[in-house]
PDB file of C-alpha atoms in Angstrom:
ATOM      1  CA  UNK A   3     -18.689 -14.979  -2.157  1.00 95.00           C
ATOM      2  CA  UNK A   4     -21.976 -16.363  -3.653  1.00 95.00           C
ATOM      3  CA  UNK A   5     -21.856 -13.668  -6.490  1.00 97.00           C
ATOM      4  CA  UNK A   6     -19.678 -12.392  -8.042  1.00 98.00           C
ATOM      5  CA  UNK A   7     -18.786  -9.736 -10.964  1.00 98.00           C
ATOM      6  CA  UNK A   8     -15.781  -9.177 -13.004  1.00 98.00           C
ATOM      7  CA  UNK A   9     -15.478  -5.864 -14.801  1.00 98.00           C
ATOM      8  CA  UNK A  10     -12.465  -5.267 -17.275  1.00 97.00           C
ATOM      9  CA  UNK A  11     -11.949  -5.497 -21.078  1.00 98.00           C
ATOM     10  CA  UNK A  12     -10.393  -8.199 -23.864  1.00 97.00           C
ATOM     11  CA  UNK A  13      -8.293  -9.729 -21.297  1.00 98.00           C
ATOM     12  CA  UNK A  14     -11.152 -10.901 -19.723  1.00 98.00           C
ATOM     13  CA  UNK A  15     -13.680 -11.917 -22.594  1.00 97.00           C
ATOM     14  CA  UNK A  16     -10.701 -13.843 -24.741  1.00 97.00           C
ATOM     15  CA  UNK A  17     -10.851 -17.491 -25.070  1.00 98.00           C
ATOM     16  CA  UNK A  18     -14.788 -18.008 -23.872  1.00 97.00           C
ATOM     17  CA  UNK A  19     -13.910 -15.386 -21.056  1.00 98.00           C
ATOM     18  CA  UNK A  20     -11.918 -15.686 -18.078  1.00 98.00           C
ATOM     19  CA  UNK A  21     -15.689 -15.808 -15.751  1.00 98.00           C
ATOM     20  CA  UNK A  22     -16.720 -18.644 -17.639  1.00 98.00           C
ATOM     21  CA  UNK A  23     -13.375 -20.774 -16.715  1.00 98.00           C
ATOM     22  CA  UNK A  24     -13.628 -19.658 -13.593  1.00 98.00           C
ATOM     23  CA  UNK A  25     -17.225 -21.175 -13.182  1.00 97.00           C
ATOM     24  CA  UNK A  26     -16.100 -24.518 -14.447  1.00 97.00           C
ATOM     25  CA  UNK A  27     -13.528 -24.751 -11.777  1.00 97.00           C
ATOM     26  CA  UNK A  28     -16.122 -23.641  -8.824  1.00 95.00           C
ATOM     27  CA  UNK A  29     -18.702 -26.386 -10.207  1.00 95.00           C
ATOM     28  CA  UNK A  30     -16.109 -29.103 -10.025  1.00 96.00           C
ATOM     29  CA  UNK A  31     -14.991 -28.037  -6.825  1.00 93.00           C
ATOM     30  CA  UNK A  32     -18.579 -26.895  -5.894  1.00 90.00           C
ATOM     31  CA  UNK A  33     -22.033 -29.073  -7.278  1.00 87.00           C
ATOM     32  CA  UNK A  34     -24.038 -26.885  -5.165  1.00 91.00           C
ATOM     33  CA  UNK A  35     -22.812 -23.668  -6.465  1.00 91.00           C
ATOM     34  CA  UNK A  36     -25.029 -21.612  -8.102  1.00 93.00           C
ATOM     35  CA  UNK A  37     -22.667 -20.244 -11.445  1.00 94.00           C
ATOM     36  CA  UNK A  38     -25.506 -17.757 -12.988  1.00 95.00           C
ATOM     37  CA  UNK A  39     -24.009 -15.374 -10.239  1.00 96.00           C
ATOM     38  CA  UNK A  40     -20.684 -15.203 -11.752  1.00 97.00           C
ATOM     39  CA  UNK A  41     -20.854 -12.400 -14.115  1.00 97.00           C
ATOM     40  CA  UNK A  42     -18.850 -10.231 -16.788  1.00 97.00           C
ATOM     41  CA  UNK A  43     -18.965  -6.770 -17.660  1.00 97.00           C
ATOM     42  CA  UNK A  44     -16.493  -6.079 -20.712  1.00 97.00           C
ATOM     43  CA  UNK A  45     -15.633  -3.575 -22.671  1.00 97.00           C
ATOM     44  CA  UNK A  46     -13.004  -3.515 -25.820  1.00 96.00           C
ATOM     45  CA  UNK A  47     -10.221  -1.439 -24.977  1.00 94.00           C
ATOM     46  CA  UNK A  48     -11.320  -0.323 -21.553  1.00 95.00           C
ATOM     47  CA  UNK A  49      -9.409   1.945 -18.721  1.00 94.00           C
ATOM     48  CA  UNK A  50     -11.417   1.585 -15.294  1.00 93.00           C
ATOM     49  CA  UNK A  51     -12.885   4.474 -16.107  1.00 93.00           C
ATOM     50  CA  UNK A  52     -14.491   3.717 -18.893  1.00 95.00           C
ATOM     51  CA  UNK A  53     -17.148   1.287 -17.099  1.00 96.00           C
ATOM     52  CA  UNK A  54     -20.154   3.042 -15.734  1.00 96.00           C
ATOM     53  CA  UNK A  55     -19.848   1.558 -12.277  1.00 97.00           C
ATOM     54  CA  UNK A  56     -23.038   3.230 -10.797  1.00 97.00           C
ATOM     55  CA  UNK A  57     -25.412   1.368 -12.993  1.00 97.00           C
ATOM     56  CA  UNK A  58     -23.212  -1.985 -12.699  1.00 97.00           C
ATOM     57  CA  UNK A  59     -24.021  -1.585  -8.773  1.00 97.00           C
ATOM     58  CA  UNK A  60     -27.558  -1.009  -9.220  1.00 96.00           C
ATOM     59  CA  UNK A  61     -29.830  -3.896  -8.197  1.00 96.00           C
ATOM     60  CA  UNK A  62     -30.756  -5.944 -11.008  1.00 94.00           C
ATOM     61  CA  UNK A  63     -28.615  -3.987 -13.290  1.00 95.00           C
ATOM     62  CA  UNK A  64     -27.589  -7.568 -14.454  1.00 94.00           C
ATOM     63  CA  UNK A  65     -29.606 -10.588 -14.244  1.00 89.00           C
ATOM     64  CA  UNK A  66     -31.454 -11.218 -10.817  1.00 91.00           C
ATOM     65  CA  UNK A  67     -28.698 -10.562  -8.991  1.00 95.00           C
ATOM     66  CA  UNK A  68     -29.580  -7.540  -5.984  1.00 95.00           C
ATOM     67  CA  UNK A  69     -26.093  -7.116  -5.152  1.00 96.00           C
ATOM     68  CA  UNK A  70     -22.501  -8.793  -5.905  1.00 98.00           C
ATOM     69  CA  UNK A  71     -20.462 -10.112  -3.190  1.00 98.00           C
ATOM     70  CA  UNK A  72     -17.394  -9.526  -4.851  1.00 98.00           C
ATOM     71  CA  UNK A  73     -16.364  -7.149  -7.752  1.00 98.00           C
ATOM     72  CA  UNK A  74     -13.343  -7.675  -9.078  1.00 98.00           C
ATOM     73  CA  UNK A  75     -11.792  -4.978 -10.949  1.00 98.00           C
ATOM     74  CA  UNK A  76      -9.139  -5.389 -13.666  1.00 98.00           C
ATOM     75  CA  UNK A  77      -6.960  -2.411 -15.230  1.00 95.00           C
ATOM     76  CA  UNK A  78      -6.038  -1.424 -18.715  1.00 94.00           C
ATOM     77  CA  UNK A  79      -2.773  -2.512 -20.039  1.00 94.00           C
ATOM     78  CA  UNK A  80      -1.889   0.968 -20.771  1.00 93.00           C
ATOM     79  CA  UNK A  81      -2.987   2.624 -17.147  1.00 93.00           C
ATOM     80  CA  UNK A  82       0.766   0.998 -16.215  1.00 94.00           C
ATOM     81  CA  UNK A  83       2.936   2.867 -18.679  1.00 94.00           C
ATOM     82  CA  UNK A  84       3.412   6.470 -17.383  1.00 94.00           C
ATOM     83  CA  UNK A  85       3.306   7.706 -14.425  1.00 93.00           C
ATOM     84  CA  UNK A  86       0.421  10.154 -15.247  1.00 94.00           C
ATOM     85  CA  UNK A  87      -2.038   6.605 -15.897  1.00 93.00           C
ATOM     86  CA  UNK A  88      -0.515   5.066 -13.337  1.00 95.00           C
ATOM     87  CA  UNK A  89      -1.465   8.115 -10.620  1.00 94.00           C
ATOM     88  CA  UNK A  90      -4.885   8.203 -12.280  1.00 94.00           C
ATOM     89  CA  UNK A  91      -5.582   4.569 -11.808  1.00 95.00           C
ATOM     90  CA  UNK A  92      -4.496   4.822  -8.245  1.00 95.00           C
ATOM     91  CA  UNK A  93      -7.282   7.550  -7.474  1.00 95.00           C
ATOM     92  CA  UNK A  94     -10.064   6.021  -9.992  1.00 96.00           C
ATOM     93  CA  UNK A  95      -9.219   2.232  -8.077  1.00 97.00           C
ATOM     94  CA  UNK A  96     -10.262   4.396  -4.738  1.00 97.00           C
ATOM     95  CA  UNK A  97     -13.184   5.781  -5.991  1.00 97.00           C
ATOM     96  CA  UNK A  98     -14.465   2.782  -7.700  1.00 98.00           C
ATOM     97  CA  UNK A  99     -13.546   0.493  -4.412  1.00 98.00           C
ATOM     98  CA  UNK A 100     -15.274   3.045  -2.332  1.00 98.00           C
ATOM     99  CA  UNK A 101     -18.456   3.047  -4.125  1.00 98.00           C
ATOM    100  CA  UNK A 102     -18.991  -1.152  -4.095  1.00 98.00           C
ATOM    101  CA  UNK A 103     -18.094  -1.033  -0.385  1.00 98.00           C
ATOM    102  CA  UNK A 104     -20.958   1.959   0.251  1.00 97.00           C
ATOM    103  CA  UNK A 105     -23.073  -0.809  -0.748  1.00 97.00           C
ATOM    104  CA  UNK A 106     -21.867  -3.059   1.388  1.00 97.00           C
ATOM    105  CA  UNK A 107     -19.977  -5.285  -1.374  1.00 98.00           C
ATOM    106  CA  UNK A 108     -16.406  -6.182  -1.330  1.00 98.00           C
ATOM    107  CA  UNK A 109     -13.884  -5.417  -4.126  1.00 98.00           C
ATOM    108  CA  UNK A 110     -10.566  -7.125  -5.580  1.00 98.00           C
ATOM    109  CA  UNK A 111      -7.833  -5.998  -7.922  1.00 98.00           C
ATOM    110  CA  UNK A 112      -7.001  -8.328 -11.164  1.00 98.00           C
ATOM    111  CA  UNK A 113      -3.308  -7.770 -11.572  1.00 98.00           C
ATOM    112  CA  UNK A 114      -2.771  -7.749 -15.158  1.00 98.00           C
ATOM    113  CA  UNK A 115      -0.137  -9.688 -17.269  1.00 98.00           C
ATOM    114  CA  UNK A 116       3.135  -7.597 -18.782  1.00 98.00           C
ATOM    115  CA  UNK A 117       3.412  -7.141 -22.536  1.00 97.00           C
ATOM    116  CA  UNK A 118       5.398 -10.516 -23.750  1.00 97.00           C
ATOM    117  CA  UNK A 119       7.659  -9.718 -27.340  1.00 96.00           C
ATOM    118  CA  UNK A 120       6.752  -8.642 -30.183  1.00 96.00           C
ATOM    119  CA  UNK A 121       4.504  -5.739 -28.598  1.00 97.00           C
ATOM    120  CA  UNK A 122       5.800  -2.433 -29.296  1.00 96.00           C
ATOM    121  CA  UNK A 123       5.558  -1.795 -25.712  1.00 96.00           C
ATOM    122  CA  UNK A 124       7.220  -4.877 -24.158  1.00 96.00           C
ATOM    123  CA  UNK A 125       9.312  -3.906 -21.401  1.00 96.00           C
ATOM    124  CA  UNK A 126      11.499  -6.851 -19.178  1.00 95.00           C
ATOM    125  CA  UNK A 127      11.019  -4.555 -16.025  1.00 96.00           C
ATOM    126  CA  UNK A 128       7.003  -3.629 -16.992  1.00 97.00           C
ATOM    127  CA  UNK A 129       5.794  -6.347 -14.642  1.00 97.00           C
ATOM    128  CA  UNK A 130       7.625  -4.727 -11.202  1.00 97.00           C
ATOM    129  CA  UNK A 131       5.961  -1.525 -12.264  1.00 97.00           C
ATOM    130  CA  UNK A 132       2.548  -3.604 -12.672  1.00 97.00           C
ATOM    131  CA  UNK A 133       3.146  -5.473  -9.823  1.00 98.00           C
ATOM    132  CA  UNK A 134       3.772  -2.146  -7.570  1.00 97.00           C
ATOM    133  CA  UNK A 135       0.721   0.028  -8.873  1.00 96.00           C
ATOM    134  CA  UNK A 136      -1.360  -3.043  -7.774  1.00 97.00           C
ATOM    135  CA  UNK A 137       0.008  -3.943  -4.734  1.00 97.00           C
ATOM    136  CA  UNK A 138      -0.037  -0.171  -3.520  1.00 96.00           C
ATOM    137  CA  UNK A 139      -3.330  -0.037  -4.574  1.00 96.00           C
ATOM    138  CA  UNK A 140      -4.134  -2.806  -3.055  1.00 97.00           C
ATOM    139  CA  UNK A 141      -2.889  -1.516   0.207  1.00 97.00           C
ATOM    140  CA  UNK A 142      -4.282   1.426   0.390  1.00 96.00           C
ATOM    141  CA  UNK A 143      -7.693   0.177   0.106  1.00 97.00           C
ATOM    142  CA  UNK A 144      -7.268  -2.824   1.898  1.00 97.00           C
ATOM    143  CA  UNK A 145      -8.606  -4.907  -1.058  1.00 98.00           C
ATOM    144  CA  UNK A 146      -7.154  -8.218  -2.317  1.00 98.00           C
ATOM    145  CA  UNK A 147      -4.687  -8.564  -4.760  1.00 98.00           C
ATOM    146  CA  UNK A 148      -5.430 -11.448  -7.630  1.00 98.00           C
ATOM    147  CA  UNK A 149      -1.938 -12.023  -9.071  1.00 98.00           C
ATOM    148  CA  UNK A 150      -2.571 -13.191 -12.477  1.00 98.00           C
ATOM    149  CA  UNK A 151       0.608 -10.821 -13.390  1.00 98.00           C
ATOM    150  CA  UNK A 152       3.243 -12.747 -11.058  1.00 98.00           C
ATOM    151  CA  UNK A 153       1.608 -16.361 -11.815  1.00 98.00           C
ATOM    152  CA  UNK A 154       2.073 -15.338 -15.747  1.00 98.00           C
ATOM    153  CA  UNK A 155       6.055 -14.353 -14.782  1.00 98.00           C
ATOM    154  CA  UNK A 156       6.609 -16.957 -12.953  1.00 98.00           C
ATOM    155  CA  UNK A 157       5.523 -19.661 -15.540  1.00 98.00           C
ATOM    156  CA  UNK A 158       7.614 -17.959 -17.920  1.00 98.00           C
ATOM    157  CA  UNK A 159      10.467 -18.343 -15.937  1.00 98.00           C
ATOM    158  CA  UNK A 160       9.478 -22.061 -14.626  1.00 98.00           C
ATOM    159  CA  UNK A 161       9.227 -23.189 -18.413  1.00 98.00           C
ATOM    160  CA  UNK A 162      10.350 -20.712 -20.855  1.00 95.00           C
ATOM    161  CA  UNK A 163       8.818 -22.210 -23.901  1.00 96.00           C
ATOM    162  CA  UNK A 164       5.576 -21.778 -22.522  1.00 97.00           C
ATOM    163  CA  UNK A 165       2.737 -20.106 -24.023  1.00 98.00           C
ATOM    164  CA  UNK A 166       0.683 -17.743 -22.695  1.00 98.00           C
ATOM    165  CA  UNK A 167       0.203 -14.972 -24.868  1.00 98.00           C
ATOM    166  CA  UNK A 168      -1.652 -14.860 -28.036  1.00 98.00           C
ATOM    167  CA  UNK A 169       0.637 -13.370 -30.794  1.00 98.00           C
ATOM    168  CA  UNK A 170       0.161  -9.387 -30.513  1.00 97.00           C
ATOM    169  CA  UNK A 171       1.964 -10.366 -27.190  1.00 98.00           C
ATOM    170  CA  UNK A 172      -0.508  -8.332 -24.885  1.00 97.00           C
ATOM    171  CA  UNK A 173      -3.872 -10.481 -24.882  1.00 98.00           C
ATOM    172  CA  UNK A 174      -3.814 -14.182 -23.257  1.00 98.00           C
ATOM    173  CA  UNK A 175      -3.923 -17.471 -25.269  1.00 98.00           C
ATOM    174  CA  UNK A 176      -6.269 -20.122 -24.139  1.00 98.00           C
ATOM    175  CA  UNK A 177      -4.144 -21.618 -21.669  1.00 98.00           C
ATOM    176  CA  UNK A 178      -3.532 -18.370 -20.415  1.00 98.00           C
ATOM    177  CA  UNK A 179      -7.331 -17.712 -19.540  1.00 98.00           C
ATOM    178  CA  UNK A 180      -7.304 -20.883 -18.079  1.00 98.00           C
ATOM    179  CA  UNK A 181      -3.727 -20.194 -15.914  1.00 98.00           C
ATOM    180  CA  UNK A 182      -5.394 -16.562 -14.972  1.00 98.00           C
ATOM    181  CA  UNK A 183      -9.188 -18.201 -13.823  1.00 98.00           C
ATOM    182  CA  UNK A 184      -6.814 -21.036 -11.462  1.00 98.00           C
ATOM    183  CA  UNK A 185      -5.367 -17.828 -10.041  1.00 98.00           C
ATOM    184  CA  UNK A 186      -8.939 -16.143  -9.029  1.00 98.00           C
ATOM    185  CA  UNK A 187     -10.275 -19.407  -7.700  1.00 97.00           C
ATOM    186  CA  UNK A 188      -7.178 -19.723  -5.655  1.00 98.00           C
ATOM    187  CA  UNK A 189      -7.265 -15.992  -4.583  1.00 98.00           C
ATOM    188  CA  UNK A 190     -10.654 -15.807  -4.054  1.00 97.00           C
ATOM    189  CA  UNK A 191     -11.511 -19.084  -2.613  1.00 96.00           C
ATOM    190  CA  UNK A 192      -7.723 -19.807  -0.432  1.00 96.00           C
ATOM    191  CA  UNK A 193      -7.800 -23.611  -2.105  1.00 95.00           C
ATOM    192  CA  UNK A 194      -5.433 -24.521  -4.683  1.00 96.00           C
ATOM    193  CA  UNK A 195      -7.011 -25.406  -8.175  1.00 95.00           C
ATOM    194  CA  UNK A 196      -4.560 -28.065  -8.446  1.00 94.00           C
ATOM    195  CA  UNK A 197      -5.894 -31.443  -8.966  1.00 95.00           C
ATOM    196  CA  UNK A 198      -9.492 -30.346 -10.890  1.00 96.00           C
ATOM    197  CA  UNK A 199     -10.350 -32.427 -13.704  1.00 97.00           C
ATOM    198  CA  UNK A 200     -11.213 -29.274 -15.816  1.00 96.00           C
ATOM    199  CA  UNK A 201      -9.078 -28.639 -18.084  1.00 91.00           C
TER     200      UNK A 201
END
């Protein structure tokens, strides 16, 4: 993809935003790549539904930019804790994959990171739940998965003093961002980030 947006909330626009990493890393790997394309559409808080995808869509809606190659969708952090948000996000994912591919866009799903302690909400077993209302998702629409979630588990697990997490243990520290914006690259892109200079 050429363009691409990223719509979700405070897990995306912490630390200089996610997009912005995420450019640094395609202009290493890329000198020719044009980076105004990458955008980010953010909103504190936010549930899918929340974004008002029909005017995100529009041509021009942001920037010069006709149409997006690639819209990458990322979740609230509290769509995975009940069944109830969980069966809502499945059917608003649908809807909101359906409508960028009308337009002849593609879409991807931004698995979001578990809680990490001390949030009230921090569950061991959260991330399977995370992991499986993405991946089903991600099925069903035939849309790539980015797993940000997994990569955060597993570098907990690899190096258990690591940080990731700011301290409310639900939004991502620095190197976080920067773990999470390796992850799209190597998603999006099928090239391993490792070996960039940008750090």
């Amino acid at each position: 993809p050429k363009s691409i947006l990223f719509i979700g909330n405070s897990y995306l626009y912490y630390n200089d935003s996610l997009h912005n990493h995420f450019k640094r890393i395609l202009k290493e790997k890329n000198l020719n790549f044009d980076v105004s394309n990458i955008k980010s559409a953010t909103i504190s808080g936010a549930r899918l539904e929340h974004h008002n995808l029909d005017h995100l869509l529009k041509p021009m809606a942001i920037g010069s930019i006709e149409k997006f190659d690639l819209v990458i969708l990322q979740g609230g952090s509290g769509e995975s804790l009940t069944p109830q948000n969980r069966n809502y996000f499945s059917k608003k994912v649908q809807e909101y994959i359906d409508k960028i591919e009308s337009i002849g866009s593609k879409a991807a799903l931004l698995m979001i990171p578990s809680y990490v302690k001390p949030h009230e909400n921090y569950d061991p077993k959260l991330i399977r739940i995370i992991e499986d209302m993405y991946v089903k998702a991600g099925k069903r629409n035939n849309t790539l998965v980015i797993p940000v979630g997994l990569a955060f588990e597993k570098a907990y697990k690899k190096n258990p003093n690591i940080k990731l997490h700011k301290p409310d243990g639900t939004h991502p520290n620095l190197l976080g961002t920067y773990l999470a914006a390796c992850v799209v690259y190597a998603s999006v892109y099928k090239e391993s980030p490792i070996g960039i200079m940008y750090d």
